[in-house]
Amino acid sequence: MKKILLPLPLLFAVILPLSMLAQTNPFSAKEKKTRPHHKTPHHIVKKSHEKPSPEFNSLTFPSDPRLQTLVKKSANGLASISGNPKGRKSLFGSKEQTMQSCYDYLNDISGSTGIKNPASQFDIINIKDDEPGHKHIKLQQKYLGVPIYGAEIIIHFKNGAPYFLNGRFHQETGLKNATPIYGSAYAINKTIRDLGSVTTLQDFSPQQKELLDYSAPNSELVIHKSDDNKFTLAWHITIRPNVLEIWNYFIDANSGEVLQKYNHTCSGSPATTTSTDLNGISRTINSWQIGSTYYMINTTKSMFSSLNSVMPTQPAGAIWTLDAQNTDLASLNQITTSSNSWTPTATSAHYNAGVCFDYYKTVHNRNSLDGQGGTIISVINVTQGGVGMDNAYWNGKFMAYGNGNVAFKPLAGGLDVAAHEMTHGVISSTANLEYLNQSGAINESMADIFGCMVDSADWQIGEDVVLPAYFPSGALRDLSDPHNTGTSGDYYWQPRIFSEYVHTGQDNGGVHINSGIPNYAFYLFATGTGMSKYKAQKIYYLAL
């Protein structure tokens, strides 16, 4: 009889330690190569054809040895600087004091930024206080009193002291004056004439104006930077030619020519339906409709950016579910329908991703997995070696779900599985714990903990997706009892206390095995006197 293999690759994932599986029959880890944790499939979900802006030449590494900063530059002109060279404390009693605190800090780091006289160049446009008591102040850069379009920086304060700056800024524009030859009326008329050649112009009824909160084109004098780093005084015109579209135009204020124009309408509209998931539960599903076609893209979350989206191929800040169509990620395909009805697997993956976003946003005020409103992508029907995959994993870019094979049902059916994997995305953009030995075990434990907090009805992981014949407890893991009804050597057993720590060279030093110890520590912490799950998860998130 042919030996049955249990393909449980060693990924971020649903996560059985192969070192333990190898001790049992009929499962032999030696007959199945494990997938390295850090590998990323070569198939890219989407490729951007947008040319990056030239790198800033304005940033240099600190010339002042007292400035213990890390200056980073990126190809799109974004910069970040950390440090507080003078150990300065700040005052925030009034807007004037807040502005002065920002200007003082910018003066302190001028050796790195090259920004001179910041008081004449920056205005505060937003102040945000977060839950731990940090303050984040966004400033708009201007030149000769005119805003430089897209030049914004954020200065972050902790305990009243500045510690980090990020954003985009410029040292010099080369402009000699900011007096336009052509006025805003000319720029608006130029825009309307040009728009008439590319789209339909219509008059709005009073009801449409109220619905769109729109009465007339908006104009603002700005400094526009082209892709070749040329700065031009321009009128920025925002205009609605019709009910569907909204356009941005930049008109050269001295020549009257069109510098740039684009339509940032996301053509299509959100749609809602109900669909049954893998557990037989009816779920509300948000999709995107273009004509008679529905796409599995949820644009209803607060992170969605219509300005930066190209629908349906490049949504920005969306919940997006794709289909590998029972391949080893050989291709990623849009999930579409003409009826807005969806399979149970697609329903589960799509719905659970939205729940995970809601959890991090509502409980921790985190804007998506990366904290920056990044699109959350799930891929269903993923195989391993051409056969059903007993696994789910986060590969650094998206969630991948197998449909089970020997020991699992379709893994998209587990909310805690989705939350575990997506938490790896949160971890990678925060603590970024090395996936090795004890730090790797903490990495796995954090993913388990927040998986349990998203699916908070019990302390188990994977209870909706495992087959009891292979997991006698009915769960993959149990934070309240990592032994999971087993004994040392069982593949579903984990150590509970440090005296049971497993020293092994497999499983990246036992990351999926020894995570039971910090799992149990969280359980004891969360159930301790005066504690609760809610309070405990808040503390652990801040620690992360």
XYZ file of C-alpha atoms in Angstrom:
544
model
C 0.000 0.000 0.000
C 1.279 3.389 -0.888
C 2.348 5.395 2.121
C 0.122 8.401 2.867
C 2.033 11.625 3.307
C 0.926 14.571 5.396
C 2.262 17.647 3.586
C 2.625 20.188 6.375
C 5.272 22.616 5.087
C 7.261 24.568 7.591
C 5.927 28.062 6.979
C 4.458 30.777 9.122
C 1.452 28.751 9.045
C -1.044 26.459 10.490
C 1.911 25.067 11.723
C 2.780 21.660 12.809
C 6.413 21.016 13.734
C 7.716 18.523 11.225
C 10.282 17.278 13.700
C 7.407 15.847 15.698
C 5.410 14.633 12.735
C 8.433 12.607 11.671
C 8.165 10.617 14.888
C 4.768 9.218 13.948
C 3.462 6.972 11.201
C 2.255 7.074 8.532
C 3.657 10.610 8.231
C 7.270 11.049 7.204
C 8.729 14.526 6.972
C 11.735 13.162 5.126
C 9.597 12.351 2.121
C 8.326 15.906 1.760
C 10.599 18.885 1.386
C 9.620 21.701 3.650
C 9.058 25.123 2.209
C 11.542 27.638 3.647
C 9.836 30.236 5.810
C 11.398 33.212 4.088
C 10.684 32.090 0.531
C 8.292 34.216 -1.472
C 6.591 32.863 -4.582
C 7.959 34.301 -7.805
C 4.445 35.073 -8.977
C 3.641 38.678 -8.301
C 0.056 39.652 -7.550
C 0.383 42.869 -9.475
C 3.159 44.768 -11.150
C 3.218 48.508 -11.050
C 4.193 50.227 -14.270
C 4.451 53.558 -12.553
C 7.907 55.094 -12.828
C 9.378 56.007 -9.453
C 10.200 59.637 -8.862
C 13.893 60.531 -8.822
C 15.591 60.050 -5.490
C 16.078 63.156 -3.408
C 19.552 64.612 -3.470
C 18.790 66.739 -0.445
C 19.485 64.155 2.244
C 22.968 63.459 3.477
C 24.177 61.440 6.394
C 24.594 63.497 9.558
C 27.599 65.765 9.644
C 27.106 66.473 13.348
C 28.454 63.479 15.356
C 26.041 64.357 18.186
C 23.132 63.641 15.880
C 22.582 59.943 16.410
C 20.221 59.571 13.490
C 19.381 57.008 10.915
C 18.636 58.730 7.622
C 16.844 56.635 5.029
C 16.043 57.583 1.468
C 13.810 55.765 -0.984
C 13.485 55.890 -4.742
C 10.115 57.625 -4.527
C 11.516 60.528 -2.556
C 10.255 59.520 0.863
C 12.682 60.046 3.715
C 12.872 59.139 7.384
C 15.124 60.473 10.118
C 15.337 59.293 13.720
C 17.044 61.070 16.575
C 16.889 64.042 18.944
C 20.398 65.537 18.911
C 19.794 68.111 21.651
C 17.514 65.972 23.802
C 14.956 68.710 23.409
C 11.604 68.635 25.222
C 8.621 70.383 23.662
C 5.607 72.431 24.673
C 2.136 71.884 23.244
C 0.000 74.309 25.207
C -1.057 76.299 22.153
C -0.789 76.061 18.388
C 2.033 78.600 18.465
C 3.964 76.504 21.007
C 3.344 73.356 18.945
C 4.599 75.042 15.786
C 7.659 76.355 17.602
C 8.442 72.853 18.891
C 8.396 71.569 15.309
C 10.568 74.422 14.066
C 13.072 73.873 16.891
C 13.399 70.221 15.962
C 13.788 70.960 12.264
C 16.541 73.444 13.126
C 18.236 70.784 15.273
C 18.399 68.293 12.375
C 19.093 70.804 9.611
C 22.548 69.294 9.202
C 20.851 66.166 7.872
C 17.934 67.664 5.993
C 19.492 70.822 4.589
C 16.300 72.698 5.501
C 17.051 76.296 6.475
C 14.622 78.600 8.263
C 11.811 76.023 8.654
C 9.454 78.633 10.148
C 9.130 80.174 6.694
C 8.679 76.831 4.942
C 6.259 74.694 6.954
C 2.682 74.993 8.180
C 0.886 72.547 10.458
C -1.994 70.802 8.691
C -2.831 68.010 11.142
C -2.165 67.014 14.757
C -2.975 63.511 15.989
C -2.646 62.071 19.492
C -2.616 58.282 19.733
C -3.551 56.008 22.586
C -0.098 55.580 24.174
C 0.167 59.370 24.419
C 2.368 60.001 21.409
C 1.800 63.083 19.276
C 2.135 63.136 15.490
C 2.243 66.477 13.685
C 1.918 66.717 9.909
C 3.359 69.753 8.176
C 3.032 71.065 4.636
C 6.145 72.465 3.012
C 5.778 75.699 1.075
C 8.151 77.851 -0.946
C 7.706 81.587 -1.352
C 4.472 81.098 0.553
C 3.057 78.546 -1.928
C 2.512 74.864 -0.977
C 4.754 72.352 -2.718
C 2.310 69.713 -3.877
C 2.974 66.357 -2.179
C 5.688 67.733 0.144
C 4.510 66.762 3.615
C 6.422 65.603 6.658
C 5.315 64.134 9.980
C 7.218 64.765 13.208
C 6.565 62.237 15.970
C 6.826 63.118 19.673
C 7.023 60.745 22.626
C 6.897 61.963 26.227
C 7.095 65.501 24.902
C 10.312 64.877 22.948
C 10.678 64.557 19.145
C 12.136 61.233 18.081
C 11.277 60.577 14.442
C 10.496 62.351 11.183
C 9.205 60.899 7.953
C 7.762 62.226 4.732
C 8.823 64.094 1.609
C 10.560 67.489 1.457
C 12.747 69.553 -0.835
C 15.693 71.850 -0.240
C 15.285 74.027 -3.291
C 12.841 74.527 -6.146
C 14.764 76.969 -8.325
C 11.750 79.285 -8.586
C 12.466 83.011 -8.358
C 8.943 84.234 -7.654
C 5.450 82.910 -7.012
C 3.364 85.457 -8.892
C 1.211 83.759 -11.557
C 0.777 85.275 -14.991
C -2.476 83.408 -15.539
C -5.169 83.488 -12.866
C -7.365 80.697 -11.504
C -10.290 81.600 -13.794
C -8.118 81.002 -16.847
C -6.875 77.705 -15.406
C -10.447 76.508 -14.735
C -11.580 77.447 -18.236
C -8.538 75.734 -19.725
C -9.390 72.609 -17.724
C -13.023 72.615 -18.837
C -12.026 73.018 -22.501
C -9.555 70.165 -22.252
C -11.983 67.921 -20.383
C -14.584 68.394 -23.088
C -12.304 66.529 -25.476
C -11.847 63.482 -23.242
C -15.103 62.970 -21.339
C -18.731 64.061 -21.031
C -19.577 67.390 -19.409
C -22.916 67.725 -17.687
C -24.844 70.229 -15.570
C -25.710 69.111 -12.060
C -29.135 69.306 -10.498
C -29.425 70.771 -6.973
C -29.916 67.245 -5.621
C -26.774 66.001 -7.358
C -24.750 68.926 -6.047
C -25.930 68.166 -2.528
C -25.197 64.470 -2.894
C -21.683 65.111 -4.269
C -21.037 68.077 -1.961
C -19.923 69.913 -5.088
C -20.822 73.270 -6.576
C -17.897 74.327 -8.762
C -14.290 73.431 -9.632
C -11.763 74.075 -6.879
C -8.463 75.822 -7.584
C -5.288 76.175 -5.530
C -1.950 77.739 -6.422
C 0.791 75.155 -5.823
C 4.308 74.272 -6.832
C 4.184 71.178 -9.021
C 7.131 68.778 -9.329
C 7.409 66.742 -12.523
C 8.897 63.281 -12.833
C 12.152 64.815 -14.067
C 12.407 66.923 -10.892
C 11.336 70.213 -12.474
C 9.370 72.612 -10.264
C 6.647 74.774 -11.806
C 4.193 77.295 -10.389
C 0.799 75.790 -11.223
C -2.902 75.885 -10.580
C -4.198 72.632 -9.115
C -7.778 72.227 -10.336
C -10.140 69.616 -8.883
C -13.236 69.233 -11.035
C -16.234 66.960 -11.531
C -17.207 66.936 -15.217
C -20.094 64.543 -14.516
C -21.611 62.516 -11.683
C -19.241 59.580 -12.125
C -15.828 61.194 -12.545
C -13.522 63.506 -10.624
C -10.373 64.878 -12.286
C -7.175 66.570 -11.160
C -5.483 69.074 -13.473
C -2.252 71.016 -13.043
C -2.100 74.106 -15.258
C 1.190 76.005 -15.640
C 0.469 79.398 -14.050
C 2.977 81.152 -16.334
C 2.487 79.431 -19.703
C -1.136 78.336 -19.311
C -0.344 74.817 -20.551
C -1.563 71.546 -19.045
C 1.263 70.023 -16.988
C -0.563 66.941 -15.753
C -4.080 65.532 -15.617
C -5.629 62.353 -14.341
C -8.979 60.879 -13.456
C -8.899 59.397 -9.992
C -12.379 57.945 -10.141
C -12.548 54.272 -9.266
C -14.845 53.217 -12.078
C -17.381 50.889 -10.601
C -19.212 50.791 -7.327
C -19.367 48.747 -4.140
C -21.949 45.986 -3.936
C -23.236 43.875 -1.056
C -24.711 40.392 -0.854
C -24.993 37.461 1.542
C -23.180 34.194 0.987
C -22.634 30.989 2.958
C -19.157 30.237 4.293
C -17.356 26.933 4.890
C -18.968 26.605 8.315
C -22.481 26.969 6.927
C -22.907 30.508 8.267
C -24.468 33.257 6.161
C -22.034 36.184 5.822
C -22.374 39.682 4.448
C -19.947 40.015 1.548
C -18.775 43.312 0.057
C -17.690 43.216 -3.579
C -16.976 45.644 -6.423
C -19.207 45.916 -9.471
C -18.152 47.084 -12.917
C -20.951 46.735 -15.447
C -22.439 43.285 -14.992
C -19.309 41.803 -13.397
C -18.654 41.541 -9.654
C -15.126 41.295 -8.267
C -14.176 39.991 -4.830
C -12.842 43.360 -3.704
C -14.121 45.053 -0.549
C -13.672 48.824 -0.701
C -15.837 49.671 2.319
C -13.060 49.833 4.903
C -11.701 53.175 6.052
C -8.275 52.426 4.585
C -9.566 52.378 0.995
C -8.023 55.073 -1.225
C -9.975 55.822 -4.368
C -7.269 58.309 -5.379
C -4.562 55.651 -5.499
C -6.664 52.790 -6.870
C -6.860 51.494 -10.406
C -9.886 49.241 -10.312
C -10.123 46.318 -10.446
C -6.455 45.450 -11.050
C -4.732 47.632 -8.437
C -7.019 48.455 -5.513
C -5.382 50.495 -2.749
C -6.497 49.878 0.809
C -8.971 47.127 -0.066
C -9.773 43.598 1.071
C -8.957 41.581 -2.060
C -9.444 37.853 -2.569
C -7.842 36.006 -5.493
C -7.853 32.422 -6.756
C -4.814 30.210 -7.449
C -7.208 27.755 -9.162
C -5.679 24.658 -7.563
C -2.104 25.437 -8.551
C 1.106 26.008 -6.598
C 0.575 29.745 -7.099
C 1.325 29.324 -10.785
C -1.145 32.125 -11.414
C -3.319 34.480 -9.405
C -6.731 35.182 -10.834
C -9.532 37.599 -10.122
C -12.619 35.976 -8.610
C -15.596 37.208 -10.598
C -19.265 36.435 -11.005
C -22.214 37.938 -12.816
C -24.617 37.138 -9.972
C -22.705 38.425 -6.898
C -22.820 34.918 -5.445
C -19.655 33.278 -4.128
C -18.262 29.863 -3.189
C -18.004 28.951 0.515
C -14.183 29.018 0.343
C -14.065 32.484 -1.221
C -16.723 33.699 1.202
C -14.765 32.517 4.252
C -11.430 33.972 3.129
C -12.957 37.306 2.119
C -15.097 37.691 5.214
C -12.346 36.655 7.654
C -9.892 39.153 6.152
C -12.408 41.909 6.801
C -12.884 40.759 10.388
C -9.120 40.873 10.943
C -8.931 44.418 9.589
C -11.830 45.471 11.818
C -10.178 43.944 14.888
C -6.865 45.764 14.470
C -8.584 49.011 13.533
C -11.200 48.941 16.290
C -9.176 47.522 19.170
C -5.711 48.883 18.381
C -6.410 51.744 15.948
C -4.091 50.054 13.450
C -4.693 50.902 9.810
C -4.336 47.499 8.130
C -1.574 44.942 8.647
C 1.247 47.296 7.691
C -0.254 50.173 9.681
C -0.319 52.241 6.480
C -3.608 51.194 4.930
C -2.085 48.500 2.724
C -4.382 46.196 0.764
C -5.030 42.854 2.478
C -4.817 40.061 -0.093
C -6.030 36.484 0.334
C -5.436 33.689 -2.185
C -7.602 30.566 -2.104
C -7.256 27.100 -3.692
C -3.473 26.912 -3.267
C -1.836 23.523 -3.711
C 1.571 22.123 -2.756
C 3.295 19.925 -5.286
C 0.081 19.767 -7.246
C -1.978 18.242 -4.425
C -4.208 19.644 -1.717
C -2.298 21.623 0.891
C -2.724 20.954 4.607
C -1.615 24.472 5.355
C -2.180 28.207 5.198
C 0.550 30.800 5.312
C 1.501 34.461 5.127
C 4.329 34.961 2.627
C 5.057 38.597 3.434
C 2.634 39.866 0.775
C -0.564 37.865 1.005
C -2.456 35.052 2.695
C -2.462 31.656 0.982
C -5.046 29.001 1.867
C -4.888 25.305 1.093
C -8.019 23.186 0.927
C -6.672 20.460 3.178
C -5.533 16.985 2.296
C -5.064 14.507 5.121
C -5.359 16.263 8.475
C -7.232 19.464 7.629
C -10.426 20.696 6.052
C -10.212 23.817 3.827
C -8.198 26.207 5.937
C -10.011 29.345 4.831
C -12.760 28.225 7.206
C -10.732 29.165 10.296
C -11.055 32.772 11.472
C -8.262 32.192 13.989
C -6.116 30.725 11.196
C -6.613 33.875 9.128
C -5.907 36.093 12.139
C -2.777 34.082 13.024
C -1.337 34.433 9.536
C -2.262 38.074 9.105
C -0.734 38.876 12.477
C 2.567 37.752 10.985
C 2.120 40.741 8.678
C 1.661 42.976 11.715
C 4.711 41.459 13.400
C 6.911 41.950 10.348
C 6.099 45.667 10.250
C 6.521 46.185 14.012
C 8.864 44.055 16.142
C 9.982 42.037 13.090
C 11.019 39.168 15.354
C 13.674 36.924 13.839
C 12.072 33.626 12.862
C 14.582 31.493 14.722
C 14.893 29.858 18.160
C 13.265 31.775 21.023
C 12.530 34.970 19.083
C 10.868 32.780 16.443
C 8.812 31.058 19.120
C 7.680 34.462 20.378
C 6.838 35.378 16.773
C 4.628 32.287 16.502
C 3.156 32.911 19.938
C 2.183 36.490 19.092
C 0.414 35.184 15.991
C -1.430 32.600 18.101
C -2.337 35.133 20.767
C -3.903 37.623 18.397
C -5.485 34.799 16.422
C -7.177 33.862 19.682
C -8.163 37.466 20.369
C -9.794 37.894 16.956
C -11.623 34.572 17.365
C -12.140 35.082 21.082
C -14.807 32.507 21.911
C -12.204 30.064 23.271
C -8.463 29.576 23.762
C -7.986 27.174 20.863
C -6.429 27.585 17.429
C -7.687 25.710 14.369
C -10.731 24.065 15.934
C -12.778 24.795 12.774
C -10.328 23.277 10.303
C -8.646 20.207 11.859
C -9.822 16.619 11.460
C -10.280 14.995 14.907
C -8.740 11.738 13.701
C -5.385 13.537 13.661
C -6.006 16.009 16.485
C -7.739 14.240 19.381
C -8.446 17.493 21.235
C -10.306 18.853 18.215
C -7.872 21.763 17.923
C -4.452 22.422 16.457
C -3.238 24.203 19.588
C -4.632 25.344 22.932
C -3.310 28.399 24.767
C -4.942 27.307 28.025
C -3.251 23.887 27.819
C -0.419 23.654 25.284
C -0.143 19.915 25.987
C -3.372 19.712 23.936
C -4.336 16.314 25.495
C -1.028 14.833 24.317
C 2.321 13.907 25.788
C 5.846 14.894 24.844
C 6.577 13.490 21.392
C 3.030 13.817 20.059
C 2.988 16.162 17.084
C 0.091 18.147 18.572
C 1.797 18.579 21.984
C 3.662 21.756 23.016
C 5.669 22.546 26.144
C 3.747 24.548 28.706
C 6.519 25.774 31.022
C 10.181 26.479 30.452
C 11.430 23.275 32.077
C 9.767 21.493 29.145
C 11.591 23.614 26.537
C 12.551 21.515 23.502
C 16.092 21.963 22.190
C 16.051 21.063 18.504
C 17.768 22.009 15.300
C 14.598 21.403 13.308
C 11.594 23.713 12.928
C 13.949 26.741 12.932
C 14.921 25.846 16.474
C 11.433 24.762 17.494
C 9.477 27.933 16.718
C 6.159 26.076 16.388
C 6.944 23.818 19.334
C 8.234 26.170 22.012
C 5.641 28.837 21.252
C 3.472 26.925 23.707
C 5.432 28.445 26.584
C 4.680 32.135 25.830
C 1.174 31.068 24.768
C 0.525 29.685 28.226
C 2.123 32.751 29.802
C -0.403 34.941 27.976
C -3.263 32.717 29.114
C -2.141 33.036 32.748
C -1.675 36.803 32.317
C -5.061 37.355 30.666
C -6.926 35.325 33.268
C -5.072 36.734 36.271
C -6.586 38.845 39.022
C -7.836 42.202 37.733
C -7.041 41.278 34.148
C -9.220 40.523 31.125
C -8.714 39.427 27.547
C -9.360 42.981 26.398
C -6.825 44.555 28.727
C -4.252 41.818 28.136
C -4.397 42.128 24.334
C -3.970 45.903 24.557
C -0.843 45.468 26.673
C 0.610 42.791 24.403
C -0.035 44.895 21.288
C 1.808 47.867 22.800
C 4.648 45.553 23.806
C 4.816 44.242 20.239
